[in-house]
CSV table of C-alpha atoms and ligand atoms in Angstrom, one decimal:
chain,number,residue,atom,x,y,z
V,21,UNK,CA,-204.0,-63.9,-190.4
V,22,UNK,CA,-204.8,-67.0,-188.7
V,23,UNK,CA,-201.7,-67.1,-186.7
V,24,UNK,CA,-202.4,-63.5,-186.0
V,25,UNK,CA,-206.3,-63.9,-184.8
V,26,UNK,CA,-204.4,-66.7,-182.4
V,27,UNK,CA,-201.9,-64.2,-180.8
V,28,UNK,CA,-204.2,-61.6,-180.7
V,29,UNK,CA,-206.7,-64.1,-179.0
V,30,UNK,CA,-203.9,-65.7,-176.7
V,31,UNK,CA,-202.5,-62.0,-175.5
V,32,UNK,CA,-206.2,-60.7,-174.7
V,33,UNK,CA,-206.7,-64.3,-172.7
V,34,UNK,CA,-203.7,-63.3,-171.3
V,35,UNK,CA,-204.0,-59.9,-170.2
V,36,UNK,CA,-207.6,-61.2,-169.0
V,37,UNK,CA,-206.8,-63.9,-166.7
V,38,UNK,CA,-202.9,-63.6,-166.3
V,39,UNK,CA,-203.4,-63.0,-162.4
V,40,UNK,CA,-205.0,-66.5,-162.1
V,41,UNK,CA,-202.9,-68.5,-164.9
V,42,UNK,CA,-199.6,-69.3,-165.7
V,43,UNK,CA,-198.4,-66.3,-167.9
V,44,UNK,CA,-196.8,-69.2,-170.6
V,45,UNK,CA,-197.5,-72.1,-172.9
V,46,UNK,CA,-200.4,-73.5,-170.5
V,47,UNK,CA,-202.4,-70.6,-171.5
V,48,UNK,CA,-203.1,-71.7,-175.3
V,49,UNK,CA,-204.0,-75.1,-173.6
V,50,UNK,CA,-206.6,-73.6,-172.1
V,51,UNK,CA,-209.8,-71.1,-171.8
V,52,UNK,CA,-211.1,-73.1,-168.8
V,53,UNK,CA,-210.0,-70.1,-166.8
V,54,UNK,CA,-211.4,-71.9,-163.6
V,55,UNK,CA,-209.8,-74.9,-162.4
V,56,UNK,CA,-213.7,-76.5,-161.8
V,57,UNK,CA,-213.9,-76.8,-165.3
V,58,UNK,CA,-209.6,-78.9,-165.5
V,59,UNK,CA,-210.0,-82.2,-165.5
V,60,UNK,CA,-206.3,-82.6,-164.7
V,61,UNK,CA,-204.3,-79.6,-163.4
V,62,UNK,CA,-201.9,-78.3,-160.9
V,63,UNK,CA,-202.6,-76.1,-158.4
V,64,UNK,CA,-199.0,-74.5,-156.9
V,65,UNK,CA,-199.4,-72.2,-153.9
V,66,UNK,CA,-196.8,-69.0,-154.7
V,67,UNK,CA,-197.3,-67.7,-150.9
V,68,UNK,CA,-195.9,-70.9,-149.9
V,69,UNK,CA,-193.0,-70.8,-151.6
V,70,UNK,CA,-192.7,-66.9,-150.9
V,71,UNK,CA,-192.6,-68.2,-147.1
V,72,UNK,CA,-190.0,-71.1,-148.5
V,73,UNK,CA,-187.8,-68.8,-149.8
V,74,UNK,CA,-187.8,-66.4,-147.0
V,75,UNK,CA,-187.3,-69.8,-144.7
V,76,UNK,CA,-184.4,-69.7,-146.9
V,77,UNK,CA,-182.8,-66.3,-146.4
V,78,UNK,CA,-183.4,-66.2,-142.6
V,79,UNK,CA,-181.6,-69.9,-142.2
V,80,UNK,CA,-178.5,-69.2,-144.4
V,81,UNK,CA,-178.0,-65.4,-143.6
V,82,UNK,CA,-177.7,-65.1,-147.5
V,83,UNK,CA,-179.4,-63.4,-150.0
V,84,UNK,CA,-180.8,-66.6,-152.5
V,85,UNK,CA,-180.2,-66.9,-156.2
V,86,UNK,CA,-183.5,-69.2,-156.9
V,87,UNK,CA,-182.9,-72.0,-159.3
V,88,UNK,CA,-186.2,-72.1,-161.5
V,89,UNK,CA,-185.1,-74.2,-164.1
V,90,UNK,CA,-187.0,-77.1,-166.1
V,91,UNK,CA,-189.8,-74.8,-165.6
V,92,UNK,CA,-189.3,-74.0,-162.0
V,93,UNK,CA,-189.3,-77.7,-161.1
V,94,UNK,CA,-192.6,-77.9,-162.9
V,95,UNK,CA,-194.4,-75.0,-160.9
V,96,UNK,CA,-194.4,-72.7,-163.9
V,97,UNK,CA,-191.6,-70.7,-164.8
V,98,UNK,CA,-193.0,-67.4,-165.0
V,99,UNK,CA,-194.9,-67.3,-162.3
V,100,UNK,CA,-192.6,-68.7,-159.4
V,101,UNK,CA,-190.3,-66.2,-161.0
V,102,UNK,CA,-192.4,-63.3,-160.6
V,103,UNK,CA,-193.0,-64.7,-156.4
V,104,UNK,CA,-189.3,-65.6,-156.5
V,105,UNK,CA,-188.5,-61.9,-157.1
V,106,UNK,CA,-191.1,-60.1,-154.9
V,107,UNK,CA,-189.3,-62.8,-152.1
V,108,UNK,CA,-186.4,-60.9,-152.6
V,109,UNK,CA,-184.1,-63.1,-154.5
V,110,UNK,CA,-181.0,-61.4,-156.0
V,111,UNK,CA,-181.2,-63.7,-159.4
V,112,UNK,CA,-182.7,-66.3,-161.3
V,113,UNK,CA,-180.3,-69.1,-162.0
V,114,UNK,CA,-182.2,-71.6,-165.6
V,115,UNK,CA,-180.3,-74.1,-167.3
V,116,UNK,CA,-181.0,-73.1,-171.1
V,117,UNK,CA,-180.6,-69.6,-172.6
V,118,UNK,CA,-184.4,-70.0,-174.1
V,119,UNK,CA,-185.5,-70.1,-170.2
V,120,UNK,CA,-183.4,-67.3,-169.4
V,121,UNK,CA,-184.8,-65.4,-172.4
V,122,UNK,CA,-188.9,-66.4,-171.8
V,123,UNK,CA,-188.1,-64.6,-168.3
V,124,UNK,CA,-186.9,-61.6,-170.0
V,125,UNK,CA,-190.1,-61.7,-172.4
V,126,UNK,CA,-192.3,-61.7,-169.5
V,127,UNK,CA,-190.3,-58.9,-167.9
V,128,UNK,CA,-188.9,-60.5,-165.3
V,129,UNK,CA,-185.6,-57.4,-164.2
V,130,UNK,CA,-183.1,-58.5,-162.2
V,131,UNK,CA,-179.9,-60.7,-163.2
V,132,UNK,CA,-180.5,-64.3,-164.3
V,133,UNK,CA,-177.7,-67.1,-164.7
V,134,UNK,CA,-177.9,-69.7,-167.6
V,135,UNK,CA,-176.1,-72.4,-165.8
V,136,UNK,CA,-175.9,-75.0,-168.3
V,137,UNK,CA,-173.8,-74.5,-171.8
V,138,UNK,CA,-175.1,-72.6,-174.4
V,139,UNK,CA,-174.1,-72.1,-177.9
V,140,UNK,CA,-171.0,-69.8,-178.4
V,141,UNK,CA,-173.0,-67.8,-181.2
V,142,UNK,CA,-175.7,-66.7,-178.6
V,143,UNK,CA,-173.2,-64.4,-176.9
V,144,UNK,CA,-174.7,-61.1,-178.4
V,145,UNK,CA,-178.6,-62.3,-177.7
V,146,UNK,CA,-176.8,-62.6,-173.8
V,147,UNK,CA,-175.6,-59.6,-173.4
V,148,UNK,CA,-178.6,-58.0,-175.1
V,149,UNK,CA,-180.7,-59.5,-172.9
V,150,UNK,CA,-178.4,-59.0,-169.6
V,151,UNK,CA,-178.1,-62.3,-169.2
V,152,UNK,CA,-175.1,-63.7,-167.4
V,153,UNK,CA,-173.4,-67.1,-169.0
V,154,UNK,CA,-171.5,-70.0,-167.4
V,155,UNK,CA,-167.8,-70.6,-168.7
V,156,UNK,CA,-166.6,-73.8,-168.1
V,157,UNK,CA,-163.1,-74.2,-169.6
V,158,UNK,CA,-160.8,-71.2,-171.7
V,159,UNK,CA,-161.8,-72.5,-174.8
V,160,UNK,CA,-165.6,-71.9,-174.1
V,161,UNK,CA,-164.5,-68.5,-172.7
V,162,UNK,CA,-162.3,-67.6,-175.7
V,163,UNK,CA,-165.6,-68.4,-178.2
V,164,UNK,CA,-167.5,-66.3,-176.1
V,165,UNK,CA,-165.1,-63.7,-176.0
V,166,UNK,CA,-165.0,-63.7,-180.0
V,167,UNK,CA,-168.9,-63.5,-180.1
V,168,UNK,CA,-169.6,-60.9,-178.0
V,169,UNK,CA,-166.6,-58.6,-179.4
V,170,UNK,CA,-169.1,-56.7,-181.9
V,171,UNK,CA,-171.3,-55.0,-178.8
V,172,UNK,CA,-170.6,-52.6,-176.7
V,173,UNK,CA,-170.9,-54.3,-173.6
V,174,UNK,CA,-168.9,-57.2,-172.0
V,175,UNK,CA,-170.8,-60.5,-171.4
V,176,UNK,CA,-171.0,-61.3,-168.0
V,177,UNK,CA,-169.5,-64.7,-166.9
V,178,UNK,CA,-169.5,-67.2,-163.9
V,179,UNK,CA,-166.6,-69.2,-163.8
V,180,UNK,CA,-167.5,-72.8,-163.5
V,181,UNK,CA,-164.8,-74.9,-161.2
V,182,UNK,CA,-165.5,-79.3,-161.1
V,183,UNK,CA,-164.6,-79.5,-156.9
V,184,UNK,CA,-165.4,-82.7,-157.4
V,185,UNK,CA,-168.6,-83.5,-159.1
V,186,UNK,CA,-166.4,-84.2,-162.5
V,187,UNK,CA,-169.4,-83.0,-164.6
V,188,UNK,CA,-168.9,-79.4,-165.9
V,189,UNK,CA,-166.2,-77.3,-164.7
V,190,UNK,CA,-162.1,-76.0,-164.4
V,191,UNK,CA,-160.4,-79.3,-162.6
V,192,UNK,CA,-158.4,-77.4,-159.7
V,193,UNK,CA,-154.7,-77.9,-161.7
V,194,UNK,CA,-156.8,-75.8,-164.8
V,195,UNK,CA,-157.4,-73.1,-162.8
V,196,UNK,CA,-154.6,-71.0,-162.6
V,197,UNK,CA,-153.7,-71.2,-166.4
V,198,UNK,CA,-157.2,-69.9,-167.1
V,199,UNK,CA,-157.0,-67.4,-164.4
V,200,UNK,CA,-153.6,-66.0,-166.0
V,201,UNK,CA,-154.9,-66.6,-169.6
V,202,UNK,CA,-157.9,-64.9,-169.2
V,203,UNK,CA,-156.7,-61.8,-168.5
V,204,UNK,CA,-156.6,-61.1,-172.2
V,205,UNK,CA,-160.6,-61.2,-173.2
V,206,UNK,CA,-161.0,-58.2,-172.5
V,207,UNK,CA,-165.2,-58.7,-173.5
V,208,UNK,CA,-165.9,-61.0,-171.0
V,209,UNK,CA,-166.9,-59.5,-167.6
V,210,UNK,CA,-166.3,-61.8,-164.7
V,211,UNK,CA,-169.8,-61.7,-162.2
V,212,UNK,CA,-169.2,-65.1,-160.4
V,213,UNK,CA,-167.4,-68.2,-159.5
V,214,UNK,CA,-169.3,-70.9,-158.9
V,215,UNK,CA,-169.3,-74.7,-157.9
V,216,UNK,CA,-172.1,-77.7,-157.7
V,217,UNK,CA,-171.8,-80.4,-155.0
V,218,UNK,CA,-172.4,-83.6,-156.0
V,219,UNK,CA,-172.9,-85.1,-152.3
V,220,UNK,CA,-174.3,-82.9,-149.9
V,221,UNK,CA,-177.8,-84.4,-149.9
V,222,UNK,CA,-176.1,-87.4,-148.0
V,223,UNK,CA,-175.2,-86.5,-144.7
V,224,UNK,CA,-173.7,-89.7,-144.2
V,225,UNK,CA,-171.1,-89.0,-147.0
V,226,UNK,CA,-167.9,-87.1,-145.8
V,227,UNK,CA,-167.4,-85.7,-149.6
V,228,UNK,CA,-168.7,-82.3,-149.3
V,229,UNK,CA,-166.3,-80.5,-147.1
V,230,UNK,CA,-163.5,-81.7,-149.6
V,231,UNK,CA,-165.2,-80.3,-152.3
V,232,UNK,CA,-165.6,-76.8,-150.4
V,233,UNK,CA,-162.3,-76.8,-149.4
V,234,UNK,CA,-161.2,-77.6,-153.2
V,235,UNK,CA,-163.3,-74.7,-154.5
V,236,UNK,CA,-162.2,-72.0,-151.8
V,237,UNK,CA,-159.0,-72.7,-153.1
V,238,UNK,CA,-159.7,-72.0,-156.4
V,239,UNK,CA,-161.5,-68.7,-155.6
V,240,UNK,CA,-158.6,-68.0,-154.1
V,241,UNK,CA,-156.2,-68.6,-156.6
V,242,UNK,CA,-158.5,-67.0,-159.4
V,243,UNK,CA,-158.8,-63.5,-156.3
V,244,UNK,CA,-154.9,-63.6,-156.3
V,245,UNK,CA,-154.5,-63.3,-160.2
V,246,UNK,CA,-157.2,-60.1,-160.0
V,247,UNK,CA,-160.2,-62.1,-161.0
V,248,UNK,CA,-162.8,-60.3,-158.2
V,249,UNK,CA,-165.9,-61.5,-159.2
V,250,UNK,CA,-169.5,-60.2,-157.2
V,251,UNK,CA,-170.9,-63.1,-156.3
V,252,UNK,CA,-169.0,-67.0,-155.3
V,253,UNK,CA,-171.5,-69.3,-154.6
V,254,UNK,CA,-171.8,-73.0,-154.2
V,255,UNK,CA,-174.9,-74.0,-152.3
V,256,UNK,CA,-177.8,-76.3,-153.2
V,257,UNK,CA,-180.5,-76.4,-151.1
V,258,UNK,CA,-179.0,-79.3,-148.9
V,259,UNK,CA,-175.5,-77.7,-148.7
V,260,UNK,CA,-177.4,-74.2,-147.9
V,261,UNK,CA,-179.5,-75.7,-145.0
V,262,UNK,CA,-176.1,-78.4,-143.9
V,263,UNK,CA,-172.9,-77.0,-144.7
V,264,UNK,CA,-172.7,-73.3,-143.5
V,265,UNK,CA,-169.3,-73.0,-145.2
V,266,UNK,CA,-171.0,-73.4,-148.5
V,267,UNK,CA,-173.2,-70.4,-147.8
V,268,UNK,CA,-170.2,-68.0,-149.5
V,269,UNK,CA,-171.7,-64.9,-150.8
V,270,UNK,CA,-174.8,-66.0,-151.6
V,271,UNK,CA,-176.9,-69.4,-151.9
V,272,UNK,CA,-178.4,-71.1,-154.6
V,273,UNK,CA,-181.3,-73.8,-153.9
V,274,UNK,CA,-184.1,-75.5,-156.0
V,275,UNK,CA,-185.9,-78.0,-154.5
V,276,UNK,CA,-186.4,-76.3,-151.0
V,277,UNK,CA,-188.3,-73.1,-152.7
V,278,UNK,CA,-190.5,-75.3,-153.7
V,279,UNK,CA,-190.8,-77.0,-150.1
V,280,UNK,CA,-189.6,-80.9,-151.2
V,281,UNK,CA,-186.8,-82.6,-149.1
V,282,UNK,CA,-183.4,-82.4,-150.6
V,283,UNK,CA,-183.5,-86.4,-149.9
V,284,UNK,CA,-184.7,-88.7,-147.4
V,285,UNK,CA,-181.3,-88.4,-145.3
V,286,UNK,CA,-181.5,-84.4,-145.8
V,287,UNK,CA,-184.7,-83.2,-145.2
V,288,UNK,CA,-185.8,-79.8,-144.9
V,289,UNK,CA,-186.6,-78.4,-140.9
V,290,UNK,CA,-189.6,-77.5,-140.2
V,291,UNK,CA,-191.2,-74.4,-141.5
V,292,UNK,CA,-190.8,-75.4,-144.9
V,293,UNK,CA,-194.3,-75.8,-147.3
V,294,UNK,CA,-194.6,-77.9,-150.0
V,295,UNK,CA,-195.9,-75.6,-152.8
V,296,UNK,CA,-198.0,-78.1,-155.7
V,297,UNK,CA,-200.7,-80.3,-155.8
V,298,UNK,CA,-201.4,-82.4,-158.8
V,299,UNK,CA,-204.8,-83.2,-159.6
V,300,UNK,CA,-207.4,-85.0,-162.0
V,301,UNK,CA,-210.7,-86.3,-162.2
V,302,UNK,CA,-213.2,-89.8,-162.3
V,303,UNK,CA,-214.6,-89.9,-165.4
V,304,UNK,CA,-216.0,-93.3,-165.3
V,305,UNK,CA,-217.4,-96.0,-162.2
V,306,UNK,CA,-218.2,-99.5,-163.6
V,307,UNK,CA,-218.6,-102.8,-161.4
V,308,UNK,CA,-216.4,-105.1,-163.3
V,309,UNK,CA,-217.4,-108.9,-162.4
V,310,UNK,CA,-214.8,-111.4,-161.3
V,311,UNK,CA,-212.0,-113.2,-163.8
V,312,UNK,CA,-212.1,-109.4,-166.1
V,313,UNK,CA,-208.8,-108.6,-167.5
V,314,UNK,CA,-208.7,-104.1,-166.9
V,315,UNK,CA,-207.0,-101.7,-169.6
V,316,UNK,CA,-204.1,-102.8,-171.7
V,317,UNK,CA,-202.9,-106.2,-172.2
V,318,UNK,CA,-204.9,-106.9,-169.2
V,319,UNK,CA,-202.2,-106.4,-166.4
V,320,UNK,CA,-204.8,-107.2,-164.0
V,321,UNK,CA,-207.7,-109.2,-163.3
V,322,UNK,CA,-210.4,-109.2,-160.8
V,323,UNK,CA,-211.0,-111.6,-158.3
V,324,UNK,CA,-214.3,-110.0,-157.4
V,325,UNK,CA,-216.4,-108.1,-158.7
V,326,UNK,CA,-215.1,-105.0,-158.3
V,327,UNK,CA,-215.9,-100.9,-158.7
V,328,UNK,CA,-213.1,-99.5,-160.8
V,329,UNK,CA,-213.3,-96.1,-161.2
V,330,UNK,CA,-211.0,-94.2,-164.4
V,331,UNK,CA,-209.1,-91.3,-164.1
V,332,UNK,CA,-208.4,-88.4,-166.7
V,333,UNK,CA,-204.6,-88.4,-165.9
V,334,UNK,CA,-201.9,-90.8,-167.8
V,335,UNK,CA,-198.4,-91.0,-168.9
V,336,UNK,CA,-198.6,-88.2,-171.3
V,337,UNK,CA,-199.0,-85.8,-168.0
V,338,UNK,CA,-196.4,-87.2,-165.7
V,339,UNK,CA,-197.4,-90.5,-164.2
V,340,UNK,CA,-195.1,-92.5,-165.1
V,341,UNK,CA,-195.9,-96.0,-167.5
V,342,UNK,CA,-196.3,-98.4,-164.6
V,343,UNK,CA,-198.1,-100.4,-162.1
V,344,UNK,CA,-198.6,-99.6,-158.5
V,345,UNK,CA,-199.1,-95.9,-158.6
V,346,UNK,CA,-201.4,-94.7,-155.9
V,347,UNK,CA,-203.8,-91.4,-155.4
V,348,UNK,CA,-206.3,-90.4,-153.4
V,349,UNK,CA,-210.1,-90.5,-154.0
V,350,UNK,CA,-212.9,-89.9,-151.4
V,351,UNK,CA,-210.2,-89.1,-148.6
V,352,UNK,CA,-208.6,-92.1,-148.8
V,353,UNK,CA,-206.0,-93.9,-150.7
V,354,UNK,CA,-206.3,-96.2,-153.8
V,355,UNK,CA,-204.6,-98.5,-156.1
V,356,UNK,CA,-204.2,-98.4,-159.7
V,357,UNK,CA,-204.9,-101.4,-161.7
V,358,UNK,CA,-204.1,-102.2,-164.9
V,359,UNK,CA,-201.0,-100.5,-167.4
V,360,UNK,CA,-201.1,-96.8,-166.9
V,361,UNK,CA,-202.8,-95.2,-170.6
V,362,UNK,CA,-201.3,-92.2,-172.2
V,363,UNK,CA,-204.1,-89.7,-170.7
V,364,UNK,CA,-206.5,-91.9,-168.2
V,365,UNK,CA,-205.6,-94.2,-165.5
V,366,UNK,CA,-207.8,-97.4,-163.6
V,367,UNK,CA,-208.3,-97.7,-159.9
V,368,UNK,CA,-209.5,-99.8,-157.5
V,369,UNK,CA,-212.4,-98.2,-156.0
V,370,UNK,CA,-214.0,-100.7,-153.7
V,371,UNK,CA,-213.0,-98.5,-150.8
V,372,UNK,CA,-214.8,-95.3,-152.1
V,373,UNK,CA,-218.1,-96.1,-152.8
V,374,UNK,CA,-219.6,-93.0,-152.3
V,375,UNK,CA,-217.2,-91.9,-155.5
V,376,UNK,CA,-219.1,-90.0,-158.5
V,377,UNK,CA,-217.7,-89.2,-161.7
V,378,UNK,CA,-216.5,-86.0,-161.6
V,379,UNK,CA,-214.8,-86.3,-158.4
V,380,UNK,CA,-211.5,-85.1,-157.8
V,381,UNK,CA,-208.4,-87.7,-157.6
V,382,UNK,CA,-205.0,-86.2,-156.1
V,383,UNK,CA,-201.8,-87.7,-157.0
V,384,UNK,CA,-199.4,-85.7,-155.4
V,385,UNK,CA,-200.7,-83.1,-152.5
V,386,UNK,CA,-203.8,-83.6,-149.4
V,387,UNK,CA,-207.4,-84.7,-150.0
V,388,UNK,CA,-209.1,-85.0,-146.3
V,389,UNK,CA,-206.7,-86.0,-143.8
V,390,UNK,CA,-204.0,-87.8,-146.0
V,391,UNK,CA,-201.7,-86.9,-148.0
V,392,UNK,CA,-199.6,-87.9,-151.2
V,393,UNK,CA,-196.3,-86.7,-150.9
V,394,UNK,CA,-193.6,-86.0,-154.2
V,395,UNK,CA,-191.3,-87.6,-151.8
V,396,UNK,CA,-193.1,-90.9,-151.6
V,397,UNK,CA,-194.3,-90.9,-155.0
V,398,UNK,CA,-190.8,-90.6,-156.3
V,399,UNK,CA,-189.9,-93.3,-153.7
V,400,UNK,CA,-192.8,-95.3,-155.4
V,401,UNK,CA,-190.9,-94.8,-159.3
V,402,UNK,CA,-187.5,-95.8,-157.5
V,403,UNK,CA,-186.2,-92.3,-158.2
V,404,UNK,CA,-187.1,-89.1,-156.1
V,405,UNK,CA,-188.9,-86.2,-155.7
V,406,UNK,CA,-187.0,-83.7,-158.2
V,407,UNK,CA,-188.0,-86.3,-160.9
V,408,UNK,CA,-192.0,-86.4,-160.1
V,409,UNK,CA,-191.8,-82.5,-160.1
V,410,UNK,CA,-189.8,-81.7,-162.9
V,411,UNK,CA,-191.7,-85.0,-165.1
V,412,UNK,CA,-195.3,-83.0,-164.7
V,413,UNK,CA,-195.8,-82.4,-168.4
V,414,UNK,CA,-196.7,-79.2,-170.0
V,415,UNK,CA,-200.4,-80.0,-171.0
V,416,UNK,CA,-201.2,-80.1,-167.7
V,417,UNK,CA,-202.6,-76.5,-166.8
V,418,UNK,CA,-201.2,-74.8,-164.2
V,419,UNK,CA,-203.5,-72.6,-161.1
V,420,UNK,CA,-201.8,-70.3,-158.9
V,421,UNK,CA,-202.8,-68.9,-155.9
V,422,UNK,CA,-201.9,-67.1,-152.4
V,423,UNK,CA,-202.3,-68.6,-149.2
Z,515,PLP,C1,-175.6,-76.0,-160.8
Z,515,PLP,C2,-177.0,-76.2,-160.0
Z,515,PLP,N1,-177.2,-75.4,-158.9
Z,515,PLP,C3,-178.5,-75.8,-158.3
Z,515,PLP,C4,-178.9,-76.6,-158.3
Z,515,PLP,C5,-180.4,-76.8,-157.2
Z,515,PLP,O1,-180.4,-78.0,-156.3
Z,515,PLP,P1,-181.5,-78.4,-155.4
Z,515,PLP,O2,-182.6,-78.4,-156.0
Z,515,PLP,O3,-180.6,-79.7,-155.2
Z,515,PLP,O4,-181.7,-77.5,-154.4
Z,515,PLP,C6,-178.8,-77.2,-159.4
Z,515,PLP,C7,-179.9,-78.5,-159.3
Z,515,PLP,O5,-180.1,-79.4,-160.2
Z,515,PLP,C8,-178.0,-77.1,-159.9
Z,515,PLP,O6,-177.9,-78.1,-161.2
């Protein structure tokens, strides 16, 4: 009974507020419908995402298959997907069947491709929900074929070629025998052939053209054997922008849709806009005397009387449990002091004498004329912008606007 009431409550909240809030699990966490009532939150500009998609279409002269896996790179699977559909993408790509089913439950009607491995026993679930699956070996194709045999509709599959990444996919020498054997499998429909490029974001590395030629040859081999897919696709964001020969029938970008650079060495051209801002608030400001230890394990000691602020955001929200994080307070850059806590963090505020409890703290995004990019944070963490946005925790509510 309690569960039913909870569901009713959530659905009611959904109906009343779905224009501003993600229609997914964040909902459960937030009855605080406005970001003004939040202590840690993410703002996503869906207009920027739509313009970035438009920019990719224009630049590549190809339709876009938008990669929305990993909760749309932390931006929110459902809202981003609705915005991407509105912007004209032809397909959505996810990593897991679970993500694809959530998209269907949210009313997404366009084709969806699962890029990652799916348990063969789920083939019927995929057929029922018109979800296409990736096939990377004849064994898996056979298992999918058997599992799909119970129904009337074939399972749509995209054959993955390992053109050089050596992760998933048929090796070049396996392509021909795959192509010959696959014709027996009556319950599969060959909708696509694709590959993934490991180095397209490294413009100093010559391997991408080689990978593309391996892929193009595999496509020709399969076509010669009568496998004629609707869509051949290879280009992630960097390849879509920097390698015209990778564009084939459609491009398959992720990071560029969110307005983030594929790499420092392969930046987005002018006109792309980052869509995400990540904020918290100050919950305490104190003057701490010189020589005091700050936070867990006293990883920082004051060297004079210091103004120390506490922010409402910690490693369970997506900050890293490390020293030296940065943020914006009062339009200025501030440094983390002490170790990162689970739900909170400590900041040196000597330069922000006017800071007040409740003030916004920006971890990614703009405040005044200062900006902290996901790229900068990624570099600070010895990682990259993908890691920063994909690591944003589920408990942080996302708020959407269109500007
Ligand atoms: C198979 C596949 N295709 C496309 C993409 C999108 O790549 P990017 O975000 O670099 O555009 C990814 C991302 O990891 C991927 O795994």
